[in-house]
């Protein structure tokens, strides 16, 4: 008689994690469906010219942002790959990771400090424009901010693609005396062409789900995306029917984009930790070297400009007075507490799914098909990339508004949504280390009967300590700078630093906003640097 396998605590923990994710996302969808069913005539009436105009602008700004980010990145990435001894190359690549660490609202403040009506370049731009510089609000501001974020990301991904070219091809090209044009056509372009659809799709997805950038720099109804329109429909107009219609349209668009990304094999987690060790390429001519150096310097200035403007504008603020304000101290403590809890919940859920997937894979017979539970544990966290935070927040806002005070549960919503949204990144950091540790210790643990908490404490923890810290730091940085959920649920009693920063901008206290942006940006940057350092130490 065949004995039934003993219950594995890892599988139980994975099921609990999947149930929690399902409740969070399913509850949001239930709120949207119930709200739509309760007023079908109103929901149908929401399909008007305004909705079509917002949807059209959402797609248009995402398309333009993608083109302006990806096309220059092809040539900047190639220039960096061709000149491995370029002065400061390693520093430039490290600088290109900074936009990934900056909260979107901080980057928006940097763009305004540089190109805004009273920005550092306002006088120069006004002279070229033949009058007073009107500022950069509207489509132009959105495009500049999106390119600031996505040009470095796309550049590093293209550089990673070029790094996959076999060294033998370069050696053969050198022996044949191949010039730069032939090398690009026969060696570099095939690698870039393979990566291009995925990189472009990833950038398009990031732009189509952009909320904070458009909210900060949109400049009114003429430059509003679906996510910002959802926020306005709930917080200002309180038009649930319109919010439901906008939300479902946003979900459809996001599903279509993510489905295309999946078919193209895009890296939706945006991992850019590529090696930067120099490689020897074909010698560049003087003309090509000058052009490539110009491209690199222009890209560097474009990316470094808003960062420098953020620092300068922040230093001009009265930081001592800001630090002494009760509102700032409360917002800082609230942000720190909520981001800590969010990161803790994120790594707990991520580790549960990782361990459950591994346990189910070990139970599966060689060559056998994956069970539904194993497939869910393997891909469940990735599903959250399809549903933007503002959509989850809108669903729960509508579901709870007739039951309780939605603003009173702001901490719960911020922690839960931000934790789940950071899971794909945490899983990416922890899963390789867990699988390697399981490969070494699985049979020994089975033989000694070590499982559950004892296994985690005695066997897995030494191997997972640094990867978990990496995921924790990155999740905390993402939560600390997030504005999507708190924008809906925030109030005078529950304010985070991004929420307070937005409020100061709305009341035209730009100096205070610049000081808060500097504080928020530095904290998030330190967390991401710590995550990167811990990740490198874990791999060493």
mmCIF file of N, CA and C in Angstrom, residues 416-492:
data_model
loop_
_atom_site.group_PDB
_atom_site.id
_atom_site.type_symbol
_atom_site.label_atom_id
_atom_site.label_comp_id
_atom_site.label_asym_id
_atom_site.label_seq_id
_atom_site.Cartn_x
_atom_site.Cartn_y
_atom_site.Cartn_z
ATOM 1 N N UNK A 416 -0.678 46.609 1.873
ATOM 2 C CA UNK A 416 -1.022 45.413 1.100
ATOM 3 C C UNK A 416 -0.692 45.584 -0.383
ATOM 4 N N UNK A 417 -1.119 46.683 -0.978
ATOM 5 C CA UNK A 417 -0.918 46.872 -2.421
ATOM 6 C C UNK A 417 0.563 47.020 -2.752
ATOM 7 N N UNK A 418 1.285 47.828 -1.979
ATOM 8 C CA UNK A 418 2.707 48.011 -2.267
ATOM 9 C C UNK A 418 3.502 46.726 -2.063
ATOM 10 N N UNK A 419 3.110 45.920 -1.082
ATOM 11 C CA UNK A 419 3.801 44.643 -0.855
ATOM 12 C C UNK A 419 3.638 43.717 -2.051
ATOM 13 N N UNK A 420 2.429 43.600 -2.546
ATOM 14 C CA UNK A 420 2.175 42.705 -3.678
ATOM 15 C C UNK A 420 2.828 43.238 -4.951
ATOM 16 N N UNK A 421 2.827 44.550 -5.137
ATOM 17 C CA UNK A 421 3.427 45.124 -6.334
ATOM 18 C C UNK A 421 4.941 44.932 -6.370
ATOM 19 N N UNK A 422 5.574 44.835 -5.221
ATOM 20 C CA UNK A 422 7.031 44.652 -5.178
ATOM 21 C C UNK A 422 7.437 43.188 -5.234
ATOM 22 N N UNK A 423 6.489 42.272 -5.198
ATOM 23 C CA UNK A 423 6.830 40.848 -5.156
ATOM 24 C C UNK A 423 7.634 40.349 -6.351
ATOM 25 N N UNK A 424 7.323 40.743 -7.591
ATOM 26 C CA UNK A 424 8.150 40.238 -8.702
ATOM 27 C C UNK A 424 9.631 40.563 -8.545
ATOM 28 N N UNK A 425 9.941 41.732 -7.986
ATOM 29 C CA UNK A 425 11.338 42.109 -7.796
ATOM 30 C C UNK A 425 11.971 41.312 -6.660
ATOM 31 N N UNK A 426 11.221 41.107 -5.568
ATOM 32 C CA UNK A 426 11.745 40.329 -4.457
ATOM 33 C C UNK A 426 11.961 38.872 -4.853
ATOM 34 N N UNK A 427 11.035 38.308 -5.602
ATOM 35 C CA UNK A 427 11.185 36.923 -6.061
ATOM 36 C C UNK A 427 12.414 36.790 -6.948
ATOM 37 N N UNK A 428 12.644 37.781 -7.760
ATOM 38 C CA UNK A 428 13.815 37.751 -8.641
ATOM 39 C C UNK A 428 15.116 37.721 -7.840
ATOM 40 N N UNK A 429 15.122 38.370 -6.688
ATOM 41 C CA UNK A 429 16.322 38.417 -5.850
ATOM 42 C C UNK A 429 16.512 37.153 -5.022
ATOM 43 N N UNK A 430 15.410 36.530 -4.579
ATOM 44 C CA UNK A 430 15.492 35.439 -3.600
ATOM 45 C C UNK A 430 15.474 34.063 -4.261
ATOM 46 N N UNK A 431 14.741 33.898 -5.332
ATOM 47 C CA UNK A 431 14.500 32.562 -5.884
ATOM 48 C C UNK A 431 15.774 31.806 -6.273
ATOM 49 N N UNK A 432 16.741 32.432 -6.975
ATOM 50 C CA UNK A 432 17.950 31.660 -7.310
ATOM 51 C C UNK A 432 18.669 31.127 -6.079
ATOM 52 N N UNK A 433 18.769 31.933 -5.021
ATOM 53 C CA UNK A 433 19.460 31.497 -3.802
ATOM 54 C C UNK A 433 18.688 30.371 -3.117
ATOM 55 N N UNK A 434 17.362 30.456 -3.106
ATOM 56 C CA UNK A 434 16.577 29.404 -2.462
ATOM 57 C C UNK A 434 16.698 28.090 -3.224
ATOM 58 N N UNK A 435 16.611 28.146 -4.538
ATOM 59 C CA UNK A 435 16.727 26.921 -5.327
ATOM 60 C C UNK A 435 18.107 26.282 -5.152
ATOM 61 N N UNK A 436 19.154 27.121 -5.091
ATOM 62 C CA UNK A 436 20.493 26.574 -4.895
ATOM 63 C C UNK A 436 20.630 25.936 -3.516
ATOM 64 N N UNK A 437 20.082 26.590 -2.486
ATOM 65 C CA UNK A 437 20.142 26.025 -1.139
ATOM 66 C C UNK A 437 19.344 24.733 -1.048
ATOM 67 N N UNK A 438 18.190 24.695 -1.711
ATOM 68 C CA UNK A 438 17.378 23.479 -1.712
ATOM 69 C C UNK A 438 18.101 22.335 -2.406
ATOM 70 N N UNK A 439 18.815 22.653 -3.487
ATOM 71 C CA UNK A 439 19.562 21.621 -4.197
ATOM 72 C C UNK A 439 20.627 20.983 -3.299
ATOM 73 N N UNK A 440 21.220 21.772 -2.417
ATOM 74 C CA UNK A 440 22.273 21.265 -1.540
ATOM 75 C C UNK A 440 21.729 20.522 -0.328
ATOM 76 N N UNK A 441 20.603 20.988 0.224
ATOM 77 C CA UNK A 441 20.181 20.524 1.541
ATOM 78 C C UNK A 441 18.895 19.712 1.552
ATOM 79 N N UNK A 442 18.214 19.570 0.417
ATOM 80 C CA UNK A 442 16.883 18.951 0.418
ATOM 81 C C UNK A 442 16.919 17.526 0.954
ATOM 82 N N UNK A 443 17.825 16.708 0.457
ATOM 83 C CA UNK A 443 17.865 15.304 0.892
ATOM 84 C C UNK A 443 18.230 15.189 2.365
ATOM 85 N N UNK A 444 19.160 16.014 2.817
ATOM 86 C CA UNK A 444 19.553 15.975 4.224
ATOM 87 C C UNK A 444 18.387 16.360 5.136
ATOM 88 N N UNK A 445 17.657 17.391 4.767
ATOM 89 C CA UNK A 445 16.501 17.806 5.570
ATOM 90 C C UNK A 445 15.429 16.724 5.591
ATOM 91 N N UNK A 446 15.228 16.066 4.449
ATOM 92 C CA UNK A 446 14.239 14.998 4.383
ATOM 93 C C UNK A 446 14.663 13.815 5.247
ATOM 94 N N UNK A 447 15.951 13.493 5.226
ATOM 95 C CA UNK A 447 16.441 12.362 6.009
ATOM 96 C C UNK A 447 16.359 12.632 7.506
ATOM 97 N N UNK A 448 16.624 13.867 7.914
ATOM 98 C CA UNK A 448 16.615 14.212 9.340
ATOM 99 C C UNK A 448 15.246 14.684 9.818
ATOM 100 N N UNK A 449 14.288 14.817 8.908
ATOM 101 C CA UNK A 449 12.948 15.255 9.300
ATOM 102 C C UNK A 449 12.875 16.710 9.709
ATOM 103 N N UNK A 450 13.766 17.542 9.139
ATOM 104 C CA UNK A 450 13.769 18.973 9.459
ATOM 105 C C UNK A 450 12.848 19.695 8.476
ATOM 106 N N UNK A 451 11.888 20.424 8.986
ATOM 107 C CA UNK A 451 10.938 21.135 8.125
ATOM 108 C C UNK A 451 10.401 22.348 8.860
ATOM 109 N N UNK A 452 9.605 23.113 8.147
ATOM 110 C CA UNK A 452 8.935 24.250 8.759
ATOM 111 C C UNK A 452 9.901 25.300 9.270
ATOM 112 N N UNK A 453 9.586 25.835 10.457
ATOM 113 C CA UNK A 453 10.376 26.904 11.050
ATOM 114 C C UNK A 453 11.807 26.476 11.344
ATOM 115 N N UNK A 454 11.975 25.254 11.801
ATOM 116 C CA UNK A 454 13.329 24.781 12.109
ATOM 117 C C UNK A 454 14.213 24.749 10.863
ATOM 118 N N UNK A 455 13.640 24.328 9.748
ATOM 119 C CA UNK A 455 14.424 24.305 8.508
ATOM 120 C C UNK A 455 14.792 25.721 8.083
ATOM 121 N N UNK A 456 13.828 26.635 8.144
ATOM 122 C CA UNK A 456 14.107 28.011 7.748
ATOM 123 C C UNK A 456 15.183 28.622 8.641
ATOM 124 N N UNK A 457 15.106 28.368 9.942
ATOM 125 C CA UNK A 457 16.039 28.991 10.890
ATOM 126 C C UNK A 457 17.428 28.374 10.830
ATOM 127 N N UNK A 458 17.504 27.057 10.713
ATOM 128 C CA UNK A 458 18.788 26.379 10.831
ATOM 129 C C UNK A 458 19.471 26.120 9.489
ATOM 130 N N UNK A 459 18.685 25.894 8.442
ATOM 131 C CA UNK A 459 19.260 25.457 7.171
ATOM 132 C C UNK A 459 19.209 26.549 6.106
ATOM 133 N N UNK A 460 18.027 27.123 5.881
ATOM 134 C CA UNK A 460 17.859 28.052 4.765
ATOM 135 C C UNK A 460 18.337 29.474 5.084
ATOM 136 N N UNK A 461 18.182 29.910 6.331
ATOM 137 C CA UNK A 461 18.466 31.299 6.675
ATOM 138 C C UNK A 461 19.888 31.748 6.322
ATOM 139 N N UNK A 462 20.930 30.964 6.624
ATOM 140 C CA UNK A 462 22.281 31.421 6.258
ATOM 141 C C UNK A 462 22.450 31.709 4.772
ATOM 142 N N UNK A 463 21.781 30.939 3.912
ATOM 143 C CA UNK A 463 21.892 31.160 2.466
ATOM 144 C C UNK A 463 20.976 32.268 1.970
ATOM 145 N N UNK A 464 19.874 32.507 2.683
ATOM 146 C CA UNK A 464 18.866 33.451 2.211
ATOM 147 C C UNK A 464 18.956 34.816 2.865
ATOM 148 N N UNK A 465 19.845 34.965 3.830
ATOM 149 C CA UNK A 465 19.880 36.200 4.606
ATOM 150 C C UNK A 465 20.107 37.425 3.718
ATOM 151 N N UNK A 466 21.130 37.379 2.879
ATOM 152 C CA UNK A 466 21.420 38.529 2.027
ATOM 153 C C UNK A 466 20.406 38.699 0.888
ATOM 154 N N UNK A 467 20.009 37.636 0.179
ATOM 155 C CA UNK A 467 18.972 37.835 -0.841
ATOM 156 C C UNK A 467 17.666 38.394 -0.277
ATOM 157 N N UNK A 468 17.277 37.930 0.906
ATOM 158 C CA UNK A 468 16.064 38.466 1.520
ATOM 159 C C UNK A 468 16.245 39.936 1.880
ATOM 160 N N UNK A 469 17.435 40.295 2.362
ATOM 161 C CA UNK A 469 17.703 41.701 2.659
ATOM 162 C C UNK A 469 17.661 42.544 1.389
ATOM 163 N N UNK A 470 18.143 41.988 0.279
ATOM 164 C CA UNK A 470 18.080 42.696 -1.004
ATOM 165 C C UNK A 470 16.630 42.963 -1.402
ATOM 166 N N UNK A 471 15.817 41.917 -1.365
ATOM 167 C CA UNK A 471 14.405 42.077 -1.704
ATOM 168 C C UNK A 471 13.701 43.021 -0.760
ATOM 169 N N UNK A 472 14.049 42.960 0.529
ATOM 170 C CA UNK A 472 13.429 43.827 1.530
ATOM 171 C C UNK A 472 13.761 45.289 1.246
ATOM 172 N N UNK A 473 15.038 45.584 0.998
ATOM 173 C CA UNK A 473 15.441 46.968 0.759
ATOM 174 C C UNK A 473 14.790 47.522 -0.500
ATOM 175 N N UNK A 474 14.745 46.718 -1.561
ATOM 176 C CA UNK A 474 14.143 47.194 -2.806
ATOM 177 C C UNK A 474 12.647 47.407 -2.633
ATOM 178 N N UNK A 475 11.974 46.478 -1.952
ATOM 179 C CA UNK A 475 10.531 46.626 -1.721
ATOM 180 C C UNK A 475 10.237 47.843 -0.854
ATOM 181 N N UNK A 476 11.103 48.104 0.116
ATOM 182 C CA UNK A 476 10.900 49.266 0.981
ATOM 183 C C UNK A 476 11.068 50.555 0.195
ATOM 184 N N UNK A 477 12.056 50.589 -0.715
ATOM 185 C CA UNK A 477 12.248 51.777 -1.543
ATOM 186 C C UNK A 477 11.052 52.020 -2.455
ATOM 187 N N UNK A 478 10.520 50.964 -3.066
ATOM 188 C CA UNK A 478 9.353 51.115 -3.936
ATOM 189 C C UNK A 478 8.144 51.626 -3.160
ATOM 190 N N UNK A 479 7.931 51.076 -1.978
ATOM 191 C CA UNK A 479 6.792 51.491 -1.161
ATOM 192 C C UNK A 479 6.958 52.914 -0.655
ATOM 193 N N UNK A 480 8.186 53.272 -0.289
ATOM 194 C CA UNK A 480 8.442 54.596 0.266
ATOM 195 C C UNK A 480 8.131 55.696 -0.737
ATOM 196 N N UNK A 481 8.412 55.447 -2.015
ATOM 197 C CA UNK A 481 8.195 56.471 -3.027
ATOM 198 C C UNK A 481 6.887 56.382 -3.767
ATOM 199 N N UNK A 482 6.022 55.439 -3.399
ATOM 200 C CA UNK A 482 4.780 55.226 -4.152
ATOM 201 C C UNK A 482 3.749 56.293 -3.826
ATOM 202 N N UNK A 483 3.039 56.730 -4.860
ATOM 203 C CA UNK A 483 1.958 57.703 -4.688
ATOM 204 C C UNK A 483 0.615 57.165 -5.153
ATOM 205 N N UNK A 484 0.623 56.022 -5.861
ATOM 206 C CA UNK A 484 -0.599 55.543 -6.491
ATOM 207 C C UNK A 484 -1.733 55.249 -5.534
ATOM 208 N N UNK A 485 -1.462 54.503 -4.457
ATOM 209 C CA UNK A 485 -2.526 54.096 -3.535
ATOM 210 C C UNK A 485 -2.847 55.207 -2.549
ATOM 211 N N UNK A 486 -1.807 55.833 -1.987
ATOM 212 C CA UNK A 486 -2.046 56.874 -0.990
ATOM 213 C C UNK A 486 -2.735 58.083 -1.603
ATOM 214 N N UNK A 487 -2.603 58.272 -2.932
ATOM 215 C CA UNK A 487 -3.305 59.377 -3.582
ATOM 216 C C UNK A 487 -4.809 59.209 -3.469
ATOM 217 N N UNK A 488 -5.283 57.961 -3.478
ATOM 218 C CA UNK A 488 -6.716 57.701 -3.329
ATOM 219 C C UNK A 488 -7.155 57.694 -1.869
ATOM 220 N N UNK A 489 -6.358 57.058 -1.017
ATOM 221 C CA UNK A 489 -6.784 56.815 0.363
ATOM 222 C C UNK A 489 -6.186 57.803 1.363
ATOM 223 N N UNK A 490 -5.281 58.669 0.933
ATOM 224 C CA UNK A 490 -4.652 59.598 1.854
ATOM 225 C C UNK A 490 -5.613 60.681 2.326
ATOM 226 N N UNK A 491 -5.315 61.240 3.476
ATOM 227 C CA UNK A 491 -6.126 62.312 4.063
ATOM 228 C C UNK A 491 -5.236 63.117 5.002
ATOM 229 N N UNK A 492 -5.819 64.093 5.680
ATOM 230 C CA UNK A 492 -5.033 64.901 6.612
ATOM 231 C C UNK A 492 -4.515 64.066 7.773
#
